[in-house]
Coordinates of C-alpha atoms and ligand atoms in Angstrom, one line a residue:
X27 CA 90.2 104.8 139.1
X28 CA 88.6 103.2 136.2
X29 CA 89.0 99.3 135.6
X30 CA 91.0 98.1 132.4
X31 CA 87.3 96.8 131.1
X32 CA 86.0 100.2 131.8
X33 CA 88.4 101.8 130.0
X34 CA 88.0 99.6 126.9
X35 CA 84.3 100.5 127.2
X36 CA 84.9 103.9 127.2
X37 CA 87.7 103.9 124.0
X38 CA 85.4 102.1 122.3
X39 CA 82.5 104.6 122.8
X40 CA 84.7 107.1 122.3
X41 CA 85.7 105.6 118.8
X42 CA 82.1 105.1 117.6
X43 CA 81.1 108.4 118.1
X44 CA 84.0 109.7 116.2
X45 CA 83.9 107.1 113.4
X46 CA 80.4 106.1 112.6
X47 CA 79.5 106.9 108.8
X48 CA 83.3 107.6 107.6
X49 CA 83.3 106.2 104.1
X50 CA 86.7 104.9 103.2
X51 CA 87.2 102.0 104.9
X52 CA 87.9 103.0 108.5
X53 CA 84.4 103.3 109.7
X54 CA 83.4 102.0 113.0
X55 CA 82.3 98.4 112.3
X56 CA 86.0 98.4 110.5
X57 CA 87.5 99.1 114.1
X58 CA 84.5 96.8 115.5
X59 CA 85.5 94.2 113.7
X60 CA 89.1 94.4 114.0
X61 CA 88.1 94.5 117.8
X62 CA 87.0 91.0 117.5
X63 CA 89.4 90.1 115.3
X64 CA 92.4 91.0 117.9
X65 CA 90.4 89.1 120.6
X66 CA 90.4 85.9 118.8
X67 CA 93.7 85.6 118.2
X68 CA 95.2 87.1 121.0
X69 CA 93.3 84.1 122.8
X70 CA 96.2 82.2 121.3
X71 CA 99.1 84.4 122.1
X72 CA 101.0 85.0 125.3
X73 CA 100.2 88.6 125.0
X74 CA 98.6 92.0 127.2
X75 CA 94.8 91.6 126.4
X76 CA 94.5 94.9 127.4
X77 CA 97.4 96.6 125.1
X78 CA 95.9 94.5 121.9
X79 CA 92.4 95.8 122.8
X80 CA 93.1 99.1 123.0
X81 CA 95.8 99.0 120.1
X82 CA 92.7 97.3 118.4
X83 CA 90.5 100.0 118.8
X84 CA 92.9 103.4 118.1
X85 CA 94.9 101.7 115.6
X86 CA 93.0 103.8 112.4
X87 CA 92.8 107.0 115.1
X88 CA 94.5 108.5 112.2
X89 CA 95.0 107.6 108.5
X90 CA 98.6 107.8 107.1
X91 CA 97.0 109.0 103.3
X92 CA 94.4 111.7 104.9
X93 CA 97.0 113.6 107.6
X94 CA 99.4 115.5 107.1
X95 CA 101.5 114.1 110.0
X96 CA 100.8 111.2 110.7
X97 CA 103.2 110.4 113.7
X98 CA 102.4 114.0 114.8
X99 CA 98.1 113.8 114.7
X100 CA 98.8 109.7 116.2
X101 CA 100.7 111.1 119.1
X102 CA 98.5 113.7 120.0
X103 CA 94.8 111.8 119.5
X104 CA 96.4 108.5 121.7
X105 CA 97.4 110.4 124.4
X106 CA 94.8 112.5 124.6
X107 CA 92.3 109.9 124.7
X108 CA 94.3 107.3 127.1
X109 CA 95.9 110.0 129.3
X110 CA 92.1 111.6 130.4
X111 CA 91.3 108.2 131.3
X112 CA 94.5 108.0 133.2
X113 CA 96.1 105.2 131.5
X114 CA 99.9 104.5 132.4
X115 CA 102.4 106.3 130.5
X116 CA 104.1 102.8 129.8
X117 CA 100.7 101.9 128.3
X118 CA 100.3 104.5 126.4
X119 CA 103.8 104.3 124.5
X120 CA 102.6 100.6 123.8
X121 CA 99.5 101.8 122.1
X122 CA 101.5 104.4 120.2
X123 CA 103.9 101.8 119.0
X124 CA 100.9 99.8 117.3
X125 CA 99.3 102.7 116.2
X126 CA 102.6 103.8 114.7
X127 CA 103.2 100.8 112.5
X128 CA 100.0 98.8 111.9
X129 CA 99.6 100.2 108.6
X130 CA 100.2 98.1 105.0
X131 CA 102.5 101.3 103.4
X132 CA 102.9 99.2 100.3
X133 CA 104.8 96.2 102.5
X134 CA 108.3 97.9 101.4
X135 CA 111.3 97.4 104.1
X136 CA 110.7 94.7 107.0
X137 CA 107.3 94.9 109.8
X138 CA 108.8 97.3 112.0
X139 CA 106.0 96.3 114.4
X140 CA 107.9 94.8 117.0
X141 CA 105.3 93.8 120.1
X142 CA 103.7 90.8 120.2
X143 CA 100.1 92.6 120.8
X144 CA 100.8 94.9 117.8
X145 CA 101.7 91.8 115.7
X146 CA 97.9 90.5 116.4
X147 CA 96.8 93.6 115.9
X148 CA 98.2 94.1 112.1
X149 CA 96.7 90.4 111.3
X150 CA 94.0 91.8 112.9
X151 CA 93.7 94.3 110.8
X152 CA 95.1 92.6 107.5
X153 CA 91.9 90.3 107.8
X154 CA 89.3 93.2 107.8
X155 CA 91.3 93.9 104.5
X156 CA 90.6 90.8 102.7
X157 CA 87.8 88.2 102.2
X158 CA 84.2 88.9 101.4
X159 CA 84.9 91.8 103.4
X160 CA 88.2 93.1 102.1
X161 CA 86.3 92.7 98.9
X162 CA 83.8 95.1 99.5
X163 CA 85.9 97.2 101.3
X164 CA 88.1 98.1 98.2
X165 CA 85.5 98.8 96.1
X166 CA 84.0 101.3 98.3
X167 CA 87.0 103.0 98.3
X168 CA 87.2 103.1 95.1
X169 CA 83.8 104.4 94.1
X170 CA 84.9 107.2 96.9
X171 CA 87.9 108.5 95.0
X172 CA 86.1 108.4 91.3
X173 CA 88.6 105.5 90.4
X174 CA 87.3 102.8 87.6
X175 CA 86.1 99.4 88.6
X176 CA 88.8 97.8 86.2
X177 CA 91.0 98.9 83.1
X178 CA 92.9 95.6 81.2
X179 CA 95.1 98.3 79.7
X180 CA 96.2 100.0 83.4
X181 CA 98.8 97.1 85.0
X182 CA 99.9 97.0 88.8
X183 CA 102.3 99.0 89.7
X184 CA 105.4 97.2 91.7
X185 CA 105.9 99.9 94.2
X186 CA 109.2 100.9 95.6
X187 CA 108.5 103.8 98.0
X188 CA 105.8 104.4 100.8
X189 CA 105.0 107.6 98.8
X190 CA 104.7 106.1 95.7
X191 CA 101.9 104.1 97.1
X192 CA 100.5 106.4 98.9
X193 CA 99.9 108.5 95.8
X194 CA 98.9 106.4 93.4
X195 CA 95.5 105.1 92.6
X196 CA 94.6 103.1 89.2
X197 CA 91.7 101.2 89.0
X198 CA 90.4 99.2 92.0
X199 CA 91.4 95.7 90.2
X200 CA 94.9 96.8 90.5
X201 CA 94.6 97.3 94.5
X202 CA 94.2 93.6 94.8
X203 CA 97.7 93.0 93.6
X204 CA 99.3 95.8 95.2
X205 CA 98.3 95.0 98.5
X206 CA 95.2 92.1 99.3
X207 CA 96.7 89.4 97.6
X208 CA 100.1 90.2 99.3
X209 CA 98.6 90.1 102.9
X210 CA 98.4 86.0 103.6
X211 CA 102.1 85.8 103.2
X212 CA 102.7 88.7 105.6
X213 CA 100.6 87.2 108.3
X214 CA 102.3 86.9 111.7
X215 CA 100.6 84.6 114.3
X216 CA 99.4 80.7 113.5
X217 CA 95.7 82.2 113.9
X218 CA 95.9 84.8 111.7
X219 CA 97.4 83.1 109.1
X220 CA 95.0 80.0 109.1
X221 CA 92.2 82.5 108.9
X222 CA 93.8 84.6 106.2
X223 CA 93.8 81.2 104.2
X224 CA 90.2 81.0 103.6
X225 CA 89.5 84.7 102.6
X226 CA 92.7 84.6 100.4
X227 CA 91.0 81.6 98.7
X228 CA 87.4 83.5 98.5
X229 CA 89.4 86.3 96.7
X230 CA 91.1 83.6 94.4
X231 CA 87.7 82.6 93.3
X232 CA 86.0 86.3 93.0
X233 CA 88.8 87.3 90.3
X234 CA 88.5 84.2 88.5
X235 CA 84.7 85.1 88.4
X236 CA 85.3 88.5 87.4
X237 CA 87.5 87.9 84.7
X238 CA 85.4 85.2 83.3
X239 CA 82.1 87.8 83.0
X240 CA 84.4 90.2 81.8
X241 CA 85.5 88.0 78.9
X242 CA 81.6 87.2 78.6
X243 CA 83.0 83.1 78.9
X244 CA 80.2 82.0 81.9
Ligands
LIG303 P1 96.4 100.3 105.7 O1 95.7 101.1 106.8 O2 96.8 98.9 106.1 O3 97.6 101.1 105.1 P2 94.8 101.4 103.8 O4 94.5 102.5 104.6 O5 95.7 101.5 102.6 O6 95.4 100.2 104.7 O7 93.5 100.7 103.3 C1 92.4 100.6 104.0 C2 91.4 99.9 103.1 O8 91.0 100.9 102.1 C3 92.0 98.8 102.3 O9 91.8 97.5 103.0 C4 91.2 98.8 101.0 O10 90.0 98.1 101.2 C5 91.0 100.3 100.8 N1 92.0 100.9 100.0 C6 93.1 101.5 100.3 N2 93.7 102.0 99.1 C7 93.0 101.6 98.1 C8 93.0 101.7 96.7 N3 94.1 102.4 96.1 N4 92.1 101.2 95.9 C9 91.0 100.5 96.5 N5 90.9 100.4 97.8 C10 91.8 100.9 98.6
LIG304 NI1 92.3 99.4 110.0

């Protein structure tokens, strides 16, 4: 019988082997990171260390925009990693739950993350999506999919379905109000929202920046 560290140690292997080098924004040190991200403020949370660690590290096990199913593909890759490591059933549907609903979707409808570890896990998660970070982050993913730095003439789009932003991709400018600006409000624990603060702020100041060399003012 493994220990609860043990198997940590061995989800977390598992998960760099499978995601080292993937390119749009889920890569290992993305996970990694969230990792730490969970610990930390789950060190401020009546909570299951274990369930937000291990929610922590599966909770990109499958991407929502690359899968066809998504519930189907998250299902199957959980329990197939937790269940050869003989992790409780009762665990297991823990770990599916934050797997299930970690995801930003376009923030439409209410957080039907539910769980106090799954909430840590989303800020978790949110964080690695903004910042310095997030920053980068977005524009990798944009340079991945062909999409243009910035177009003045191409406005945000306010989305009203799931599948209407799952679909649509502008120019990488636009993502920031679509989703990384949105993200402080929607954090859920007092940690998590007192470090979103800070990279909202950095964020703040990169726009200004950008806008400013765009306009060649400074
Ligand atoms: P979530 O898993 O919360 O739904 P996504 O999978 O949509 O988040 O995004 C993961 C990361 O990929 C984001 O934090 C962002 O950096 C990047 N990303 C996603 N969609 C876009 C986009 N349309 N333009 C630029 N970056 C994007
Ligand atoms: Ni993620």
């Amino acid at each position: 019988m493994l220990s609860t560290e043990e198997i940590i140690a061995e989800v977390a292997h598992q998960m760099k082997q499978k995601f080292s080098g993937e390119e749009t924004g889920h890569d290992w040190y993305h996970i990694e990171r969230v990792w730490k991200n969970a610990k930390l403020i789950s060190a401020n949370e009546e909570c299951d260390p274990f369930i937000v660690e291990l929610g922590a590290l599966l909770h990109d096990v499958a991407d929502h925009k690359f899968v066809e199913d998504f519930e189907k593909e998250t299902n199957e890759r959980v329990n197939q990693i937790l269940s050869a490591l003989n992790v409780s059933s009762d665990a297991i549907e823990q770990v599916l739950h934050i797997v299930h609903n970690c995801s930003f979707k376009g923030g439409i409808g209410e957080n039907k993350m539910k769980s106090i570890e799954g909430l840590i896990v989303q800020d978790a998660d949110r964080l690695d999506a903004i910042g310095a970070i997030g920053i980068a982050r977005t524009f990798a993913f944009g340079g991945k999919f062909g999409n243009m730095i910035y177009d003045p003439e191409v406005l945000p789009v306010d989305f009203q379905s799931e599948d209407q932003y799952r679909k649509t991709r502008t120019h990488t400018i636009n993502h920031f109000y679509e989703k990384l600006l949105k993200l402080k409000q929607l954090m859920n624990t007092t940690t998590g929202k007192s470090l979103a603060e800070k990279r909202h702020q950095y964020m703040e100041e990169f726009l200004k920046q950008f806008y400013g060399e765009w306009e060649g003012k400074f």
